[in-house]
Amino acid sequence: MVGELIGSYVVADEVDATEKDTTRFPENSNWFSMQMQLSLPEAGFARIEDELKALVLLRNDLVHHFIDQHDLRSLDGCRRAQDALVATCSHIDQNLEQLQDWGADMEKMQRALSEALQSEAFRDIVADGISPVCNVDLYAVGVVRVLREAFGALAVDGWAPVAEAGRWITDRYPGHLPAKYGCRSWRQVVHEASTFEIRYFEMDGQRTACYQERVRPA
Protein backbone atom coordinates (compact mmCIF):
# COMPACT_ATOMS: atom_id res chain seq x y z
CA MET A 1 0.00 0.00 0.00
CA VAL A 2 2.79 2.43 0.89
CA GLY A 3 4.52 1.61 -2.38
CA GLU A 4 1.34 2.49 -4.27
CA LEU A 5 0.88 5.71 -2.28
CA ILE A 6 4.43 6.98 -2.79
CA GLY A 7 5.06 7.99 -6.37
CA SER A 8 1.41 7.91 -7.42
CA TYR A 9 -0.51 10.18 -5.04
CA VAL A 10 2.44 11.58 -3.07
CA VAL A 11 5.09 12.81 -5.51
CA ALA A 12 8.14 15.05 -5.54
CA ASP A 13 8.00 18.42 -7.32
CA GLU A 14 10.96 17.54 -9.49
CA VAL A 15 9.48 14.25 -10.66
CA ASP A 16 7.12 14.16 -13.61
CA ALA A 17 4.75 11.56 -12.24
CA THR A 18 2.09 12.05 -14.90
CA GLU A 19 1.10 8.66 -16.22
CA LYS A 20 -0.28 8.19 -19.68
CA ASP A 21 -3.62 6.44 -19.66
CA THR A 22 -3.22 3.38 -21.84
CA THR A 23 -6.89 2.41 -21.59
CA ARG A 24 -8.38 1.92 -25.03
CA PHE A 25 -11.57 3.82 -25.75
CA PRO A 26 -13.84 3.62 -28.80
CA GLU A 27 -12.68 6.06 -31.44
CA ASN A 28 -16.10 7.71 -31.67
CA SER A 29 -16.41 8.49 -27.94
CA ASN A 30 -15.46 11.65 -26.06
CA TRP A 31 -13.53 11.13 -22.85
CA PHE A 32 -10.96 12.67 -20.57
CA SER A 33 -8.88 11.45 -17.66
CA MET A 34 -7.51 13.16 -14.59
CA GLN A 35 -5.21 12.45 -11.67
CA MET A 36 -4.94 14.03 -8.22
CA GLN A 37 -1.55 14.22 -6.53
CA LEU A 38 0.09 15.67 -3.45
CA SER A 39 3.25 17.36 -4.69
CA LEU A 40 6.00 17.95 -2.12
CA PRO A 41 9.46 19.53 -2.28
CA GLU A 42 12.14 16.93 -2.83
CA ALA A 43 13.35 17.09 0.79
CA GLY A 44 9.80 16.81 2.14
CA PHE A 45 9.02 13.91 -0.18
CA ALA A 46 12.15 12.04 0.96
CA ARG A 47 11.21 12.60 4.62
CA ILE A 48 7.65 11.35 4.12
CA GLU A 49 8.90 8.34 2.18
CA ASP A 50 11.34 7.43 4.97
CA GLU A 51 8.68 7.89 7.66
CA LEU A 52 6.15 5.68 5.90
CA LYS A 53 8.73 2.98 5.23
CA ALA A 54 9.71 3.12 8.90
CA LEU A 55 6.04 2.77 9.83
CA VAL A 56 5.80 -0.41 7.76
CA LEU A 57 8.92 -1.81 9.45
CA LEU A 58 7.45 -0.88 12.83
CA ARG A 59 4.26 -2.76 12.00
CA ASN A 60 6.18 -5.83 10.88
CA ASP A 61 8.36 -5.73 13.98
CA LEU A 62 5.31 -5.37 16.22
CA VAL A 63 3.45 -8.25 14.60
CA HIS A 64 6.28 -10.72 14.15
CA HIS A 65 8.94 -9.95 16.77
CA PHE A 66 7.37 -8.15 19.73
CA ILE A 67 7.04 -11.22 21.93
CA ASP A 68 10.60 -12.29 21.14
CA GLN A 69 11.93 -8.85 22.08
CA HIS A 70 10.25 -8.65 25.50
CA ASP A 71 10.25 -10.92 28.52
CA LEU A 72 6.56 -11.14 29.26
CA ARG A 73 7.15 -13.69 32.02
CA SER A 74 8.52 -11.05 34.40
CA LEU A 75 6.95 -7.91 35.84
CA ASP A 76 9.81 -5.67 34.65
CA GLY A 77 9.61 -7.22 31.19
CA CYS A 78 5.87 -6.53 31.01
CA ARG A 79 6.44 -2.93 32.09
CA ARG A 80 9.06 -2.42 29.40
CA ALA A 81 6.75 -4.03 26.86
CA GLN A 82 3.94 -1.71 27.95
CA ASP A 83 6.20 1.34 27.59
CA ALA A 84 7.21 0.16 24.13
CA LEU A 85 3.57 -0.25 23.12
CA VAL A 86 2.68 3.23 24.39
CA ALA A 87 5.55 4.76 22.41
CA THR A 88 4.58 2.74 19.35
CA CYS A 89 0.93 3.83 19.59
CA SER A 90 2.00 7.46 19.86
CA HIS A 91 4.15 7.12 16.75
CA ILE A 92 1.33 5.40 14.86
CA ASP A 93 -1.16 8.10 15.91
CA GLN A 94 1.11 10.83 14.51
CA ASN A 95 1.35 9.12 11.15
CA LEU A 96 -2.36 8.26 11.15
CA GLU A 97 -3.26 11.91 11.71
CA GLN A 98 -1.16 12.91 8.71
CA LEU A 99 -2.74 10.25 6.50
CA GLN A 100 -6.22 11.29 7.65
CA ASP A 101 -5.43 14.91 6.75
CA TRP A 102 -4.41 13.79 3.26
CA GLY A 103 -7.61 11.77 2.94
CA ALA A 104 -9.72 14.74 4.07
CA ASP A 105 -7.99 17.02 1.56
CA MET A 106 -8.62 14.50 -1.22
CA GLU A 107 -12.32 14.31 -0.31
CA LYS A 108 -12.53 18.12 -0.40
CA MET A 109 -10.94 18.16 -3.86
CA GLN A 110 -13.32 15.46 -5.07
CA ARG A 111 -16.35 17.38 -3.78
CA ALA A 112 -15.11 20.62 -5.34
CA LEU A 113 -14.48 18.86 -8.65
CA SER A 114 -17.90 17.20 -8.56
CA GLU A 115 -19.58 20.57 -7.98
CA ALA A 116 -17.58 22.15 -10.79
CA LEU A 117 -18.42 19.36 -13.25
CA GLN A 118 -22.12 19.73 -12.48
CA SER A 119 -22.13 23.52 -12.75
CA GLU A 120 -23.74 25.48 -15.55
CA ALA A 121 -20.41 27.18 -16.24
CA PHE A 122 -18.75 23.81 -16.91
CA ARG A 123 -21.58 22.75 -19.23
CA ASP A 124 -21.20 26.04 -21.08
CA ILE A 125 -17.48 25.41 -21.58
CA VAL A 126 -17.76 21.76 -22.65
CA ALA A 127 -20.99 21.83 -24.63
CA ASP A 128 -20.99 25.36 -25.99
CA GLY A 129 -17.39 26.59 -25.73
CA ILE A 130 -18.36 29.58 -23.58
CA SER A 131 -15.66 30.57 -21.12
CA PRO A 132 -16.66 32.73 -18.13
CA VAL A 133 -13.29 34.53 -18.18
CA CYS A 134 -12.84 35.47 -21.82
CA ASN A 135 -14.72 36.53 -24.93
CA VAL A 136 -16.87 33.94 -26.65
CA ASP A 137 -15.32 32.36 -29.72
CA LEU A 138 -18.49 31.82 -31.71
CA TYR A 139 -16.74 29.62 -34.23
CA ALA A 140 -16.07 27.06 -31.48
CA VAL A 141 -19.33 27.20 -29.53
CA GLY A 142 -22.40 24.98 -29.67
CA VAL A 143 -24.53 27.59 -31.43
CA VAL A 144 -22.63 26.84 -34.63
CA ARG A 145 -23.88 23.26 -34.45
CA VAL A 146 -27.53 24.28 -34.07
CA LEU A 147 -27.20 26.90 -36.81
CA ARG A 148 -25.94 24.15 -39.08
CA GLU A 149 -28.93 21.99 -38.12
CA ALA A 150 -31.32 24.85 -38.81
CA PHE A 151 -29.63 25.46 -42.14
CA GLY A 152 -30.07 21.82 -43.09
CA ALA A 153 -33.78 22.00 -42.28
CA LEU A 154 -34.57 25.38 -43.84
CA ALA A 155 -32.13 26.08 -46.67
CA VAL A 156 -33.50 26.70 -50.14
CA ASP A 157 -31.07 27.08 -53.03
CA GLY A 158 -28.18 27.07 -50.57
CA TRP A 159 -29.43 29.84 -48.25
CA ALA A 160 -31.50 29.87 -45.05
CA PRO A 161 -33.32 32.92 -43.61
CA VAL A 162 -31.64 34.04 -40.38
CA ALA A 163 -34.88 35.01 -38.61
CA GLU A 164 -36.57 31.73 -39.51
CA ALA A 165 -33.50 29.81 -38.35
CA GLY A 166 -33.64 31.69 -35.05
CA ARG A 167 -37.26 30.65 -34.50
CA TRP A 168 -36.41 27.06 -35.48
CA ILE A 169 -33.58 26.95 -32.93
CA THR A 170 -35.63 28.61 -30.17
CA ASP A 171 -38.37 25.99 -30.58
CA ARG A 172 -35.97 23.05 -30.44
CA TYR A 173 -33.05 24.37 -28.37
CA PRO A 174 -34.43 27.02 -25.99
CA GLY A 175 -31.11 27.11 -24.16
CA HIS A 176 -29.43 28.60 -27.22
CA LEU A 177 -30.45 32.24 -27.36
CA PRO A 178 -28.45 35.20 -28.72
CA ALA A 179 -28.04 36.70 -25.25
CA LYS A 180 -26.21 33.58 -24.10
CA TYR A 181 -23.46 34.42 -26.57
CA GLY A 182 -23.34 38.13 -25.86
CA CYS A 183 -25.42 39.05 -28.91
CA ARG A 184 -28.65 41.00 -29.34
CA SER A 185 -30.04 39.16 -32.36
CA TRP A 186 -29.62 36.02 -34.42
CA ARG A 187 -28.24 38.12 -37.23
CA GLN A 188 -25.45 39.30 -34.92
CA VAL A 189 -24.78 35.69 -33.86
CA VAL A 190 -24.41 34.60 -37.49
CA HIS A 191 -22.26 37.64 -38.26
CA GLU A 192 -19.95 37.06 -35.28
CA ALA A 193 -19.59 33.36 -36.08
CA SER A 194 -16.99 33.64 -38.82
CA THR A 195 -17.92 30.22 -40.15
CA PHE A 196 -21.03 31.71 -41.81
CA GLU A 197 -21.63 34.46 -44.33
CA ILE A 198 -24.73 36.62 -44.68
CA ARG A 199 -26.41 37.89 -47.81
CA TYR A 200 -29.63 39.81 -48.29
CA PHE A 201 -32.34 38.67 -50.67
CA GLU A 202 -35.71 40.07 -51.63
CA MET A 203 -38.27 37.64 -50.20
CA ASP A 204 -42.01 38.35 -50.21
CA GLY A 205 -41.28 41.98 -50.88
CA GLN A 206 -38.90 42.33 -47.94
CA ARG A 207 -35.14 42.52 -47.66
CA THR A 208 -34.28 39.31 -45.79
CA ALA A 209 -30.98 38.28 -44.21
CA CYS A 210 -29.95 34.74 -45.15
CA TYR A 211 -26.88 32.71 -44.31
CA GLN A 212 -24.81 29.77 -45.42
CA GLU A 213 -21.55 28.24 -44.27
CA ARG A 214 -18.42 29.72 -45.74
CA VAL A 215 -16.38 27.55 -48.05
CA ARG A 216 -13.00 27.37 -46.37
CA PRO A 217 -9.87 26.74 -48.41
CA ALA A 218 -8.51 23.22 -48.11
Tab-separated table of C-alpha atoms in Angstrom:
chain	number	residue	atom	x	y	z
A	1	MET	CA	0.000	0.000	0.000
A	2	VAL	CA	2.791	2.430	0.894
A	3	GLY	CA	4.515	1.605	-2.380
A	4	GLU	CA	1.338	2.494	-4.267
A	5	LEU	CA	0.879	5.710	-2.277
A	6	ILE	CA	4.426	6.983	-2.789
A	7	GLY	CA	5.061	7.988	-6.370
A	8	SER	CA	1.413	7.908	-7.422
A	9	TYR	CA	-0.506	10.181	-5.039
A	10	VAL	CA	2.443	11.583	-3.066
A	11	VAL	CA	5.087	12.812	-5.509
A	12	ALA	CA	8.139	15.053	-5.540
A	13	ASP	CA	7.997	18.416	-7.316
A	14	GLU	CA	10.960	17.540	-9.492
A	15	VAL	CA	9.478	14.254	-10.657
A	16	ASP	CA	7.122	14.159	-13.614
A	17	ALA	CA	4.747	11.561	-12.238
A	18	THR	CA	2.091	12.046	-14.902
A	19	GLU	CA	1.097	8.664	-16.222
A	20	LYS	CA	-0.282	8.192	-19.680
A	21	ASP	CA	-3.618	6.443	-19.658
A	22	THR	CA	-3.218	3.382	-21.844
A	23	THR	CA	-6.887	2.408	-21.587
A	24	ARG	CA	-8.376	1.920	-25.028
A	25	PHE	CA	-11.570	3.822	-25.746
A	26	PRO	CA	-13.838	3.621	-28.802
A	27	GLU	CA	-12.679	6.062	-31.441
A	28	ASN	CA	-16.097	7.715	-31.672
A	29	SER	CA	-16.411	8.494	-27.942
A	30	ASN	CA	-15.457	11.652	-26.065
A	31	TRP	CA	-13.529	11.129	-22.853
A	32	PHE	CA	-10.958	12.671	-20.573
A	33	SER	CA	-8.878	11.454	-17.660
A	34	MET	CA	-7.515	13.163	-14.588
A	35	GLN	CA	-5.209	12.446	-11.675
A	36	MET	CA	-4.943	14.027	-8.224
A	37	GLN	CA	-1.554	14.215	-6.533
A	38	LEU	CA	0.089	15.672	-3.454
A	39	SER	CA	3.251	17.363	-4.690
A	40	LEU	CA	5.999	17.946	-2.117
A	41	PRO	CA	9.456	19.529	-2.280
A	42	GLU	CA	12.143	16.928	-2.830
A	43	ALA	CA	13.346	17.085	0.786
A	44	GLY	CA	9.805	16.805	2.145
A	45	PHE	CA	9.022	13.910	-0.181
A	46	ALA	CA	12.145	12.044	0.963
A	47	ARG	CA	11.212	12.603	4.620
A	48	ILE	CA	7.649	11.350	4.122
A	49	GLU	CA	8.900	8.339	2.181
A	50	ASP	CA	11.342	7.426	4.970
A	51	GLU	CA	8.683	7.893	7.662
A	52	LEU	CA	6.154	5.679	5.898
A	53	LYS	CA	8.729	2.975	5.232
A	54	ALA	CA	9.714	3.117	8.902
A	55	LEU	CA	6.044	2.769	9.826
A	56	VAL	CA	5.801	-0.410	7.763
A	57	LEU	CA	8.916	-1.808	9.447
A	58	LEU	CA	7.446	-0.885	12.834
A	59	ARG	CA	4.260	-2.759	12.003
A	60	ASN	CA	6.184	-5.834	10.878
A	61	ASP	CA	8.358	-5.735	13.978
A	62	LEU	CA	5.314	-5.371	16.218
A	63	VAL	CA	3.446	-8.252	14.605
A	64	HIS	CA	6.285	-10.722	14.150
A	65	HIS	CA	8.945	-9.950	16.769
A	66	PHE	CA	7.369	-8.146	19.731
A	67	ILE	CA	7.043	-11.219	21.931
A	68	ASP	CA	10.600	-12.285	21.138
A	69	GLN	CA	11.926	-8.852	22.082
A	70	HIS	CA	10.247	-8.652	25.502
A	71	ASP	CA	10.255	-10.918	28.522
A	72	LEU	CA	6.559	-11.143	29.264
A	73	ARG	CA	7.153	-13.689	32.025
A	74	SER	CA	8.515	-11.051	34.404
A	75	LEU	CA	6.946	-7.907	35.836
A	76	ASP	CA	9.807	-5.673	34.646
A	77	GLY	CA	9.611	-7.217	31.195
A	78	CYS	CA	5.872	-6.530	31.015
A	79	ARG	CA	6.436	-2.932	32.092
A	80	ARG	CA	9.064	-2.421	29.396
A	81	ALA	CA	6.750	-4.030	26.859
A	82	GLN	CA	3.942	-1.707	27.946
A	83	ASP	CA	6.195	1.345	27.594
A	84	ALA	CA	7.212	0.156	24.130
A	85	LEU	CA	3.572	-0.254	23.119
A	86	VAL	CA	2.681	3.229	24.388
A	87	ALA	CA	5.551	4.760	22.410
A	88	THR	CA	4.582	2.737	19.345
A	89	CYS	CA	0.933	3.825	19.589
A	90	SER	CA	1.997	7.463	19.862
A	91	HIS	CA	4.151	7.115	16.746
A	92	ILE	CA	1.326	5.398	14.863
A	93	ASP	CA	-1.158	8.104	15.905
A	94	GLN	CA	1.106	10.835	14.514
A	95	ASN	CA	1.353	9.120	11.145
A	96	LEU	CA	-2.355	8.261	11.151
A	97	GLU	CA	-3.260	11.908	11.706
A	98	GLN	CA	-1.160	12.913	8.715
A	99	LEU	CA	-2.743	10.252	6.497
A	100	GLN	CA	-6.223	11.292	7.648
A	101	ASP	CA	-5.427	14.909	6.748
A	102	TRP	CA	-4.409	13.785	3.259
A	103	GLY	CA	-7.605	11.772	2.941
A	104	ALA	CA	-9.723	14.739	4.067
A	105	ASP	CA	-7.987	17.019	1.556
A	106	MET	CA	-8.623	14.497	-1.215
A	107	GLU	CA	-12.318	14.315	-0.306
A	108	LYS	CA	-12.529	18.123	-0.402
A	109	MET	CA	-10.937	18.163	-3.857
A	110	GLN	CA	-13.317	15.461	-5.074
A	111	ARG	CA	-16.348	17.380	-3.785
A	112	ALA	CA	-15.114	20.617	-5.335
A	113	LEU	CA	-14.476	18.858	-8.646
A	114	SER	CA	-17.902	17.200	-8.563
A	115	GLU	CA	-19.581	20.566	-7.978
A	116	ALA	CA	-17.576	22.146	-10.793
A	117	LEU	CA	-18.419	19.356	-13.249
A	118	GLN	CA	-22.125	19.734	-12.479
A	119	SER	CA	-22.134	23.518	-12.748
A	120	GLU	CA	-23.739	25.483	-15.549
A	121	ALA	CA	-20.410	27.182	-16.239
A	122	PHE	CA	-18.751	23.809	-16.912
A	123	ARG	CA	-21.578	22.754	-19.229
A	124	ASP	CA	-21.204	26.043	-21.084
A	125	ILE	CA	-17.479	25.415	-21.578
A	126	VAL	CA	-17.760	21.763	-22.648
A	127	ALA	CA	-20.995	21.830	-24.627
A	128	ASP	CA	-20.986	25.360	-25.989
A	129	GLY	CA	-17.395	26.588	-25.733
A	130	ILE	CA	-18.361	29.580	-23.584
A	131	SER	CA	-15.663	30.569	-21.116
A	132	PRO	CA	-16.655	32.735	-18.133
A	133	VAL	CA	-13.293	34.526	-18.184
A	134	CYS	CA	-12.843	35.472	-21.820
A	135	ASN	CA	-14.722	36.528	-24.927
A	136	VAL	CA	-16.873	33.940	-26.654
A	137	ASP	CA	-15.319	32.357	-29.723
A	138	LEU	CA	-18.492	31.818	-31.706
A	139	TYR	CA	-16.738	29.618	-34.232
A	140	ALA	CA	-16.068	27.059	-31.481
A	141	VAL	CA	-19.327	27.198	-29.532
A	142	GLY	CA	-22.400	24.981	-29.672
A	143	VAL	CA	-24.526	27.589	-31.426
A	144	VAL	CA	-22.628	26.837	-34.629
A	145	ARG	CA	-23.879	23.265	-34.448
A	146	VAL	CA	-27.527	24.281	-34.066
A	147	LEU	CA	-27.199	26.897	-36.807
A	148	ARG	CA	-25.945	24.149	-39.081
A	149	GLU	CA	-28.931	21.985	-38.116
A	150	ALA	CA	-31.317	24.849	-38.805
A	151	PHE	CA	-29.630	25.463	-42.135
A	152	GLY	CA	-30.073	21.816	-43.090
A	153	ALA	CA	-33.776	21.996	-42.280
A	154	LEU	CA	-34.569	25.378	-43.844
A	155	ALA	CA	-32.134	26.080	-46.670
A	156	VAL	CA	-33.503	26.697	-50.143
A	157	ASP	CA	-31.075	27.077	-53.026
A	158	GLY	CA	-28.183	27.068	-50.573
A	159	TRP	CA	-29.428	29.835	-48.250
A	160	ALA	CA	-31.504	29.867	-45.050
A	161	PRO	CA	-33.316	32.919	-43.608
A	162	VAL	CA	-31.645	34.037	-40.382
A	163	ALA	CA	-34.876	35.007	-38.606
A	164	GLU	CA	-36.570	31.734	-39.507
A	165	ALA	CA	-33.499	29.805	-38.347
A	166	GLY	CA	-33.640	31.694	-35.046
A	167	ARG	CA	-37.260	30.650	-34.500
A	168	TRP	CA	-36.413	27.060	-35.477
A	169	ILE	CA	-33.577	26.954	-32.933
A	170	THR	CA	-35.629	28.606	-30.173
A	171	ASP	CA	-38.370	25.994	-30.576
A	172	ARG	CA	-35.967	23.054	-30.435
A	173	TYR	CA	-33.045	24.368	-28.374
A	174	PRO	CA	-34.429	27.021	-25.989
A	175	GLY	CA	-31.113	27.113	-24.155
A	176	HIS	CA	-29.431	28.602	-27.216
A	177	LEU	CA	-30.450	32.244	-27.363
A	178	PRO	CA	-28.450	35.198	-28.722
A	179	ALA	CA	-28.044	36.704	-25.246
A	180	LYS	CA	-26.208	33.575	-24.102
A	181	TYR	CA	-23.463	34.419	-26.571
A	182	GLY	CA	-23.345	38.133	-25.857
A	183	CYS	CA	-25.421	39.051	-28.915
A	184	ARG	CA	-28.652	40.999	-29.340
A	185	SER	CA	-30.041	39.164	-32.358
A	186	TRP	CA	-29.621	36.024	-34.415
A	187	ARG	CA	-28.239	38.122	-37.235
A	188	GLN	CA	-25.451	39.298	-34.917
A	189	VAL	CA	-24.782	35.692	-33.861
A	190	VAL	CA	-24.413	34.602	-37.488
A	191	HIS	CA	-22.264	37.640	-38.260
A	192	GLU	CA	-19.954	37.062	-35.278
A	193	ALA	CA	-19.588	33.361	-36.080
A	194	SER	CA	-16.992	33.637	-38.819
A	195	THR	CA	-17.918	30.219	-40.147
A	196	PHE	CA	-21.026	31.712	-41.808
A	197	GLU	CA	-21.632	34.459	-44.331
A	198	ILE	CA	-24.730	36.623	-44.677
A	199	ARG	CA	-26.414	37.886	-47.812
A	200	TYR	CA	-29.628	39.814	-48.287
A	201	PHE	CA	-32.340	38.675	-50.666
A	202	GLU	CA	-35.710	40.072	-51.629
A	203	MET	CA	-38.269	37.639	-50.199
A	204	ASP	CA	-42.009	38.346	-50.209
A	205	GLY	CA	-41.283	41.983	-50.882
A	206	GLN	CA	-38.905	42.331	-47.936
A	207	ARG	CA	-35.138	42.524	-47.659
A	208	THR	CA	-34.280	39.313	-45.785
A	209	ALA	CA	-30.976	38.282	-44.214
A	210	CYS	CA	-29.948	34.739	-45.150
A	211	TYR	CA	-26.877	32.714	-44.306
A	212	GLN	CA	-24.807	29.772	-45.424
A	213	GLU	CA	-21.551	28.240	-44.266
A	214	ARG	CA	-18.419	29.719	-45.745
A	215	VAL	CA	-16.376	27.551	-48.046
A	216	ARG	CA	-12.996	27.367	-46.367
A	217	PRO	CA	-9.868	26.737	-48.411
A	218	ALA	CA	-8.508	23.218	-48.114
